[in-house]
Amino acid sequence: MKRIMFIVLTGLLFSQNKYEIDWKTIAQIREEGFQRSEISNTLSYMTDVLGARLTNSEDMRRAQNWAVKEMKRIGLKNTKTEPFMDYGASWDNEYFSLHLIEPDRQVMVGYPIAHTPGIDGRKKLSVVLVEIKTISDLKKYKGKLRGKAVLATPPPKIDLERYRKGTPRYTATELFEISQKPLPKEPRGPRSPSNPDLVSAIERNSFFKDEGVIAILESRSGWIAAVRGFARPGAKQDKWGREETLNHLPIVAVTPEHYNRMVRIAKRDIPIKIELEIKNKIGKSRRKARNTIGEIPGTDLKDEVVMLGAHFDTWHASPNASDNTSGVAVMLEAMRILKAINIKPRRTIRIALWSGEEQGLHGSREYVNKHFGNPNDPAIGKKGDYDKFSAYFNQDYGPGQYRGIYLQDNEHVRQTFTAWMSPFKDLGMTTIGSQSVGSTDHIPFDRAGLPAFQFLQDRVGGTGGHTNLDYYDTIPIEDIKKNAVIVASFVYHTAMLDHRLPRKNN
């Protein structure tokens, strides 16, 4: 019995040492993060003063210069913007105006699609409804579109349920269900072959160009009053080229109510006229996009690194407060907290504010390939810093408060994260989800076999990302304060471990 008790006690002591919680530092983090928070000021400056930050735009360059200064202000070292890939010509919208002038007058809400040209002056244009799905549909419009604007997409259906029911936070039952899904998702099966008779957006727009169309109008939003607009079809393939941009037609995304109004008028065979003006600034030459980096240098293990980050780039119709300015504010605040309480981390703590996420995780992927490599890709291989990497923590699922963390199928960190969550049960941080989640900047790390994690966040109401409505006013400030405190603690404890966090399949 004594021998059994000795083994049990030894095991408990080892467990406590392995997953030790620094309660004194947590108290300091909480005090700094809750009593002297700067996160609302940071978020306000980024949304109100800096605004939208399309990758490689002049607006993005201006914002990145601010970010470097802000990192220096809070005391970070080795601050810089680091080029990562050729990103074509810059694109910025300088002026936009859209009015319905016949059969009624109305200011219309819309926004130019990125990497499209402007219009020479202010133009009054007739508008026609065009319904093209297959190659055979093209014949109907031959010789009928010159000098016109076209309504090119089907009328969107507005999601009224979203506003009737609201967006509830996760319930205890839902969180329990997330925690009880230990198996990875089934791999996606092969895509069904494409239908050769369907007309792609690139083919459709090329047809419009050949037919002498002046502007393309579209609406892809089912959200009330929201414009959702991205980049022109083909921009990624030609790598945001200047000539391809100038040779394309202007495309304007229109709010669903205004777009649908024009569709209904057109179906009555009543003539429609609009007044349209677009001024876009397109860079003269190709240049590289950049990430923004800063550090708290480590001590005895300074060659090893713990990272945290969020994507700094946005789409261009608003400051995109939720996606992902809120994540950037959280990560900057976490670094500020750690500097303010004067921690001396064993490992270097590095923040990365990524660019190119919205176009395909380009900034984080190229960073991983350059600094750490990818042993799963023979063309890249493992780089020297691969074995010095401990973990990466990311925020990009909106501004909702952390309710837990996803393991990304890495069961080796379950006990560690369970221990590190325990000081924040009062903040609602209680759930371990074993699932592998995707679509944001922890994925390039994970694909390279490096520990990388996304927090489980509450669903939040408001207008949502990728729209013209995503501003400071819809962000739950108290939630992101909590997030900054929690991520600061996770990063600190990772930096202080005797060992790096374990990797999958170890």
XYZ file of C-alpha atoms in Angstrom:
506
model
C 0.000 0.000 0.000
C 2.826 2.417 0.878
C 4.473 1.671 -2.459
C 1.201 2.337 -4.298
C 0.692 5.617 -2.412
C 4.269 6.663 -3.230
C 3.690 6.028 -6.950
C 0.390 7.957 -6.910
C 1.897 10.926 -5.062
C 4.940 10.946 -7.333
C 2.663 10.935 -10.356
C 0.638 13.820 -8.966
C 3.759 15.864 -8.242
C 5.112 15.200 -11.730
C 1.783 16.195 -13.254
C 1.673 19.389 -11.222
C 5.233 20.246 -12.239
C 4.641 19.445 -15.915
C 1.496 21.560 -16.119
C 2.351 24.052 -13.391
C 0.241 27.213 -13.281
C 1.971 30.464 -12.354
C -0.853 31.967 -10.320
C 1.117 35.076 -9.395
C 1.719 35.973 -13.031
C -1.892 35.176 -13.927
C -3.012 37.624 -11.236
C -0.766 40.274 -12.763
C -2.062 39.519 -16.268
C -5.675 39.772 -15.126
C -5.064 42.993 -13.221
C -3.296 44.645 -16.163
C -5.765 43.322 -18.743
C -8.931 44.242 -16.871
C -7.962 47.363 -14.901
C -5.650 49.086 -17.390
C -6.795 47.685 -20.713
C -5.930 49.600 -23.880
C -7.806 47.297 -26.231
C -10.763 49.568 -26.956
C -8.415 52.418 -27.866
C -6.379 50.107 -30.116
C -9.481 48.739 -31.835
C -10.920 52.231 -32.278
C -7.727 53.556 -33.865
C -7.503 50.675 -36.296
C -11.165 50.852 -37.326
C -11.781 54.612 -37.145
C -8.435 56.033 -38.272
C -6.701 53.318 -40.298
C -9.786 51.725 -41.835
C -9.789 48.936 -44.419
C -6.539 47.116 -45.214
C -6.703 45.214 -48.480
C -3.554 43.147 -48.973
C -0.803 45.129 -50.735
C -2.889 48.323 -50.918
C -1.569 51.760 -49.983
C -4.033 51.645 -47.066
C -2.371 48.435 -45.885
C 1.124 49.939 -46.097
C 0.019 52.915 -44.025
C -1.535 50.618 -41.420
C 1.537 48.373 -41.250
C 3.762 51.384 -40.633
C 1.476 52.271 -37.732
C 1.632 48.703 -36.419
C 5.435 48.763 -36.311
C 5.350 52.054 -34.373
C 2.725 50.631 -32.016
C 4.841 47.539 -31.356
C 7.822 49.755 -30.553
C 5.663 51.905 -28.271
C 4.674 48.952 -26.124
C 8.294 47.828 -25.944
C 8.610 45.023 -28.473
C 11.954 44.305 -30.124
C 12.998 43.243 -33.625
C 9.934 44.951 -35.082
C 9.690 44.934 -38.856
C 7.607 44.389 -41.936
C 8.832 41.314 -43.764
C 8.138 40.824 -47.509
C 6.886 37.364 -48.394
C 5.764 37.147 -52.046
C 5.084 39.045 -55.256
C 1.544 40.338 -54.858
C 1.069 42.253 -58.061
C -0.084 45.859 -58.337
C -1.607 47.707 -55.396
C -5.291 48.622 -55.555
C -7.165 51.331 -53.628
C -10.598 52.839 -54.130
C -10.562 56.651 -54.032
C -14.158 57.555 -54.882
C -17.439 55.796 -55.543
C -20.972 57.029 -56.259
C -24.056 55.094 -57.430
C -27.526 56.563 -57.920
C -30.743 55.230 -59.375
C -32.112 58.049 -61.559
C -34.958 56.330 -63.512
C -37.744 55.398 -62.945
C -37.142 56.912 -59.493
C -34.297 58.684 -57.742
C -32.387 57.006 -54.958
C -28.876 56.939 -53.501
C -27.796 53.310 -53.844
C -25.384 51.451 -51.579
C -22.592 49.505 -53.224
C -18.859 49.145 -53.494
C -16.356 48.422 -56.296
C -14.901 44.929 -56.412
C -11.138 44.883 -55.731
C -8.689 44.758 -58.638
C -11.124 46.228 -61.134
C -10.696 49.524 -62.994
C -12.579 52.754 -62.518
C -14.769 54.642 -64.990
C -13.763 57.683 -67.003
C -15.852 60.364 -65.369
C -19.475 60.186 -64.240
C -21.691 58.149 -66.532
C -25.433 57.744 -66.970
C -26.111 54.165 -67.992
C -29.123 52.084 -68.947
C -29.369 48.891 -66.897
C -30.459 45.504 -68.216
C -31.058 42.197 -66.465
C -28.882 39.406 -67.859
C -29.487 35.755 -66.930
C -26.555 33.637 -68.052
C -25.927 30.106 -66.807
C -24.950 28.039 -69.823
C -23.119 28.656 -73.085
C -26.396 28.647 -74.971
C -27.593 31.637 -72.904
C -24.882 33.840 -74.399
C -26.591 33.900 -77.799
C -29.615 35.738 -76.381
C -27.514 38.796 -75.552
C -25.301 39.064 -78.620
C -25.290 42.660 -79.860
C -27.718 43.895 -77.173
C -25.477 45.088 -74.330
C -23.186 47.772 -75.740
C -22.938 50.876 -73.570
C -25.034 49.394 -70.778
C -24.653 48.254 -67.181
C -25.769 44.688 -66.512
C -27.405 43.034 -63.528
C -25.285 39.905 -63.714
C -26.168 37.716 -60.717
C -29.469 36.162 -59.594
C -31.361 38.238 -57.012
C -30.191 37.216 -53.525
C -32.662 35.973 -50.951
C -32.414 37.956 -47.731
C -32.058 35.840 -44.596
C -34.769 37.226 -42.321
C -34.428 34.414 -39.772
C -30.971 35.667 -38.856
C -32.532 38.870 -37.583
C -35.639 37.357 -36.031
C -33.706 34.845 -33.955
C -30.494 36.755 -33.348
C -27.168 35.057 -32.719
C -27.167 33.223 -29.369
C -23.964 32.444 -27.534
C -22.955 28.821 -27.112
C -25.102 27.040 -24.563
C -23.698 24.609 -22.000
C -25.249 21.765 -23.999
C -23.588 22.869 -27.235
C -20.193 23.203 -25.542
C -20.588 19.729 -24.059
C -21.366 18.349 -27.517
C -18.206 19.983 -28.912
C -16.146 18.418 -26.134
C -17.620 14.973 -26.888
C -16.516 14.772 -30.521
C -13.156 13.017 -30.276
C -13.010 11.695 -33.828
C -11.548 13.773 -36.671
C -13.802 14.916 -39.462
C -14.296 12.594 -42.378
C -11.994 13.553 -45.252
C -13.726 15.411 -48.026
C -14.479 13.203 -50.993
C -13.475 14.006 -54.566
C -15.249 16.903 -56.197
C -17.790 16.086 -58.840
C -16.652 16.913 -62.376
C -17.548 20.388 -63.602
C -20.289 20.845 -66.162
C -18.660 22.018 -69.433
C -21.882 23.755 -70.475
C -21.846 26.141 -67.493
C -20.352 29.593 -68.030
C -17.733 30.575 -65.446
C -17.576 34.087 -64.009
C -14.361 34.711 -65.974
C -16.006 33.595 -69.237
C -19.135 35.617 -68.521
C -17.186 38.802 -67.797
C -15.061 38.319 -70.895
C -18.274 38.049 -72.931
C -19.541 41.292 -71.395
C -16.263 42.994 -72.276
C -16.463 41.840 -75.902
C -20.090 43.026 -76.112
C -19.207 46.561 -74.997
C -20.713 46.528 -71.495
C -19.623 49.530 -69.383
C -20.112 48.100 -65.875
C -21.193 44.895 -64.140
C -23.558 45.084 -61.147
C -23.911 42.127 -58.813
C -25.138 41.161 -55.353
C -23.992 38.108 -53.429
C -25.242 39.031 -49.972
C -28.250 37.608 -48.183
C -27.716 39.908 -45.211
C -29.912 42.964 -44.691
C -28.199 46.155 -45.941
C -24.882 44.370 -46.440
C -22.591 44.558 -49.435
C -20.312 41.561 -49.790
C -17.569 42.119 -52.321
C -14.206 40.518 -52.873
C -11.827 40.545 -55.867
C -12.529 40.189 -59.568
C -12.663 36.650 -60.973
C -9.214 35.614 -62.171
C -7.252 38.043 -59.975
C -5.591 35.247 -58.031
C -4.622 33.398 -61.211
C -2.951 36.424 -62.799
C -1.520 37.418 -59.411
C -3.309 40.774 -59.219
C -1.693 42.054 -62.398
C -1.953 45.708 -63.398
C -2.734 45.091 -67.072
C -5.323 42.434 -66.291
C -6.977 44.831 -63.832
C -7.036 47.734 -66.291
C -8.372 45.523 -69.085
C -11.262 44.172 -67.020
C -14.688 45.745 -66.662
C -15.631 47.649 -63.507
C -17.671 45.468 -61.125
C -19.866 46.928 -58.397
C -21.334 44.870 -55.562
C -24.728 46.295 -54.503
C -26.685 45.834 -51.295
C -29.390 43.177 -51.814
C -32.372 45.477 -51.268
C -31.199 47.950 -53.926
C -30.113 45.247 -56.337
C -33.392 43.362 -56.006
C -35.340 46.568 -56.561
C -33.646 46.973 -59.948
C -34.303 43.318 -60.811
C -38.022 43.681 -60.083
C -38.227 46.866 -62.161
C -36.408 45.183 -65.050
C -38.844 42.270 -64.999
C -41.659 44.789 -65.531
C -39.928 45.913 -68.758
C -39.594 49.424 -67.354
C -36.361 51.212 -68.366
C -33.760 51.682 -65.631
C -31.011 54.291 -65.566
C -28.239 54.781 -63.067
C -25.502 57.334 -62.543
C -22.140 55.783 -61.724
C -18.684 57.106 -60.901
C -15.668 55.050 -59.768
C -12.104 56.189 -59.154
C -9.597 53.457 -58.314
C -5.853 53.894 -57.828
C -3.841 51.041 -59.338
C -0.118 50.708 -58.663
C 2.356 51.311 -61.491
C 4.397 48.178 -60.847
C 4.343 44.831 -59.063
C 5.563 44.642 -55.480
C 5.755 42.274 -52.552
C 3.161 41.969 -49.795
C 4.429 42.026 -46.213
C 3.788 40.603 -42.756
C 4.403 42.616 -39.571
C 6.526 41.100 -36.798
C 7.582 41.984 -33.221
C 9.108 40.133 -30.270
C 9.656 39.866 -26.557
C 13.129 38.266 -26.516
C 13.611 35.146 -24.446
C 16.279 34.385 -21.855
C 17.885 30.941 -21.443
C 15.847 29.439 -24.316
C 15.775 32.569 -26.504
C 16.509 30.603 -29.699
C 13.185 28.821 -29.290
C 9.961 30.623 -30.178
C 6.318 30.812 -29.163
C 4.082 32.684 -31.591
C 0.703 34.387 -31.499
C -1.011 36.203 -34.298
C -3.971 37.271 -36.376
C -4.435 38.395 -39.943
C -4.046 42.143 -40.408
C -5.488 42.281 -43.919
C -9.179 42.882 -44.560
C -11.504 43.308 -47.470
C -12.014 46.873 -48.550
C -15.639 47.900 -48.016
C -15.220 48.603 -44.280
C -12.589 48.442 -41.515
C -13.796 44.866 -40.860
C -13.805 45.283 -37.097
C -14.808 41.672 -36.488
C -12.737 40.098 -39.281
C -10.114 40.472 -38.207
C -9.330 43.804 -36.575
C -10.667 42.395 -33.309
C -8.156 39.521 -33.490
C -5.289 41.929 -34.163
C -6.348 44.091 -31.209
C -6.440 41.026 -28.939
C -2.944 39.889 -29.903
C -1.421 43.376 -29.620
C -3.081 43.786 -26.214
C -1.759 40.397 -25.067
C 1.778 41.489 -25.962
C 1.240 44.855 -24.250
C 0.060 43.114 -21.080
C 3.109 40.842 -21.001
C 5.460 43.790 -21.482
C 3.614 45.907 -18.912
C 4.052 43.287 -16.179
C 7.710 42.908 -17.189
C 7.830 39.159 -17.741
C 11.140 37.486 -18.538
C 10.112 34.599 -20.797
C 12.470 31.704 -21.324
C 11.503 31.433 -24.988
C 11.134 34.342 -27.377
C 7.498 35.394 -27.798
C 6.794 36.583 -31.339
C 3.681 38.259 -32.673
C 2.861 38.080 -36.385
C 0.199 40.190 -38.059
C -0.379 38.407 -41.331
C -1.210 39.717 -44.764
C -2.820 37.824 -47.625
C -5.043 35.674 -45.403
C -8.246 36.631 -47.172
C -6.808 35.587 -50.522
C -5.593 32.185 -49.310
C -3.399 32.186 -46.150
C -0.483 33.462 -48.221
C 1.332 35.446 -45.535
C 1.356 32.744 -42.871
C 2.102 29.979 -45.381
C 5.107 31.767 -46.867
C 6.357 32.654 -43.385
C 6.224 29.028 -42.252
C 7.942 27.838 -45.432
C 10.733 30.402 -45.057
C 11.439 30.157 -41.332
C 10.467 26.613 -40.372
C 9.982 24.714 -43.597
C 7.682 21.774 -44.131
C 9.072 18.228 -43.885
C 5.812 16.989 -45.420
C 6.693 18.791 -48.660
C 9.964 17.566 -50.241
C 10.161 20.720 -52.347
C 10.460 22.804 -49.160
C 11.956 20.472 -46.549
C 12.677 21.183 -42.905
C 14.454 24.465 -42.068
C 16.848 25.136 -39.206
C 14.290 26.712 -36.869
C 11.783 23.870 -37.219
C 13.000 22.086 -34.088
C 13.093 25.355 -32.118
C 9.390 26.064 -32.551
C 7.008 25.459 -29.648
C 3.487 26.645 -30.600
C 1.359 29.183 -32.437
C -1.945 30.630 -31.129
C -4.390 32.383 -33.487
C -7.616 34.398 -33.368
C -9.820 34.761 -36.440
C -13.328 33.475 -35.731
C -14.901 36.829 -34.941
C -14.792 38.880 -31.732
C -16.643 36.422 -29.477
C -15.100 35.517 -26.130
C -13.012 32.393 -25.765
C -15.005 29.427 -24.446
C -12.186 26.941 -24.889
C -9.617 25.823 -27.414
C -9.444 23.290 -30.235
C -6.700 20.665 -29.989
C -6.323 20.424 -33.778
C -6.274 16.623 -33.306
C -3.210 16.941 -31.047
C -4.170 14.881 -27.993
C -0.695 15.341 -26.479
C -1.629 18.851 -25.286
C -5.009 18.014 -23.751
C -3.787 17.852 -20.141
C -1.671 20.963 -20.578
C -4.491 23.055 -22.000
C -6.975 21.717 -19.478
C -4.681 22.930 -16.706
C -4.093 26.311 -18.333
C -7.827 26.886 -18.789
C -8.616 26.310 -15.115
C -7.776 29.864 -13.923
C -10.320 31.246 -16.409
C -13.408 29.154 -15.662
C -15.007 32.301 -14.263
C -14.612 33.836 -17.738
C -16.364 30.908 -19.408
C -13.172 29.220 -20.620
C -14.084 25.574 -20.030
C -14.169 23.501 -23.209
C -11.602 21.372 -25.013
C -12.592 20.555 -28.578
C -10.400 17.873 -30.093
C -11.391 18.826 -33.629
C -9.139 20.127 -36.326
C -10.570 23.440 -37.515
C -9.473 25.329 -40.572
C -9.636 28.308 -42.897
C -7.233 30.592 -41.077
C -3.583 31.219 -40.276
C -2.840 28.356 -37.894
C -3.315 25.939 -40.806
C 0.108 26.409 -42.517
C 1.791 25.623 -39.186
C -0.404 22.591 -38.671
C 0.220 21.283 -42.186
C 3.953 21.514 -41.531
C 3.528 19.364 -38.390
C 3.938 22.282 -35.954
C 1.624 22.771 -32.945
C -0.861 25.505 -33.857
C -4.213 26.284 -32.315
C -7.368 28.311 -32.778
C -9.511 29.252 -29.798
C -13.143 28.158 -29.528
C -15.080 31.423 -29.583
C -18.650 32.400 -28.857
C -20.870 33.268 -31.760
C -21.573 36.979 -31.811
C -24.356 39.006 -33.395
C -23.745 42.148 -35.405
C -23.084 42.659 -39.065
C -20.248 40.199 -39.655
C -17.073 40.325 -41.646
C -16.572 40.808 -45.377
C -19.274 43.491 -45.506
C -19.586 47.264 -45.644
C -21.115 47.250 -42.147
C -18.318 45.808 -40.007
C -17.389 48.672 -37.664
C -16.242 49.254 -34.081
C -19.785 49.668 -32.747
C -20.731 45.983 -33.104
C -17.722 44.585 -31.190
C -18.260 43.241 -27.630
C -15.335 45.008 -25.950
C -15.605 43.062 -22.693
C -15.287 39.796 -24.623
C -12.076 40.761 -26.390
C -10.630 42.043 -23.107
C -11.089 38.533 -21.729
C -9.517 37.036 -24.842
C -6.386 39.149 -24.510
C -5.946 38.068 -20.889
C -6.392 34.391 -21.748
C -4.065 34.330 -24.750
C -1.433 36.258 -22.779
C -1.533 33.520 -20.136
C -1.373 30.674 -22.665
C 1.567 32.259 -24.466
C 3.387 33.009 -21.222
C 3.023 29.471 -19.894
C 4.157 28.015 -23.220
C 7.238 30.219 -23.114
C 8.110 29.105 -19.569
C 7.853 25.305 -19.972
C 10.917 23.113 -19.533
C 9.987 21.465 -22.832
C 8.385 22.559 -26.078
C 4.748 21.631 -26.584
C 4.484 18.125 -28.069
C 3.585 17.623 -31.708
C 1.061 15.316 -33.324
C 2.034 11.670 -33.780
C 4.886 11.985 -31.279
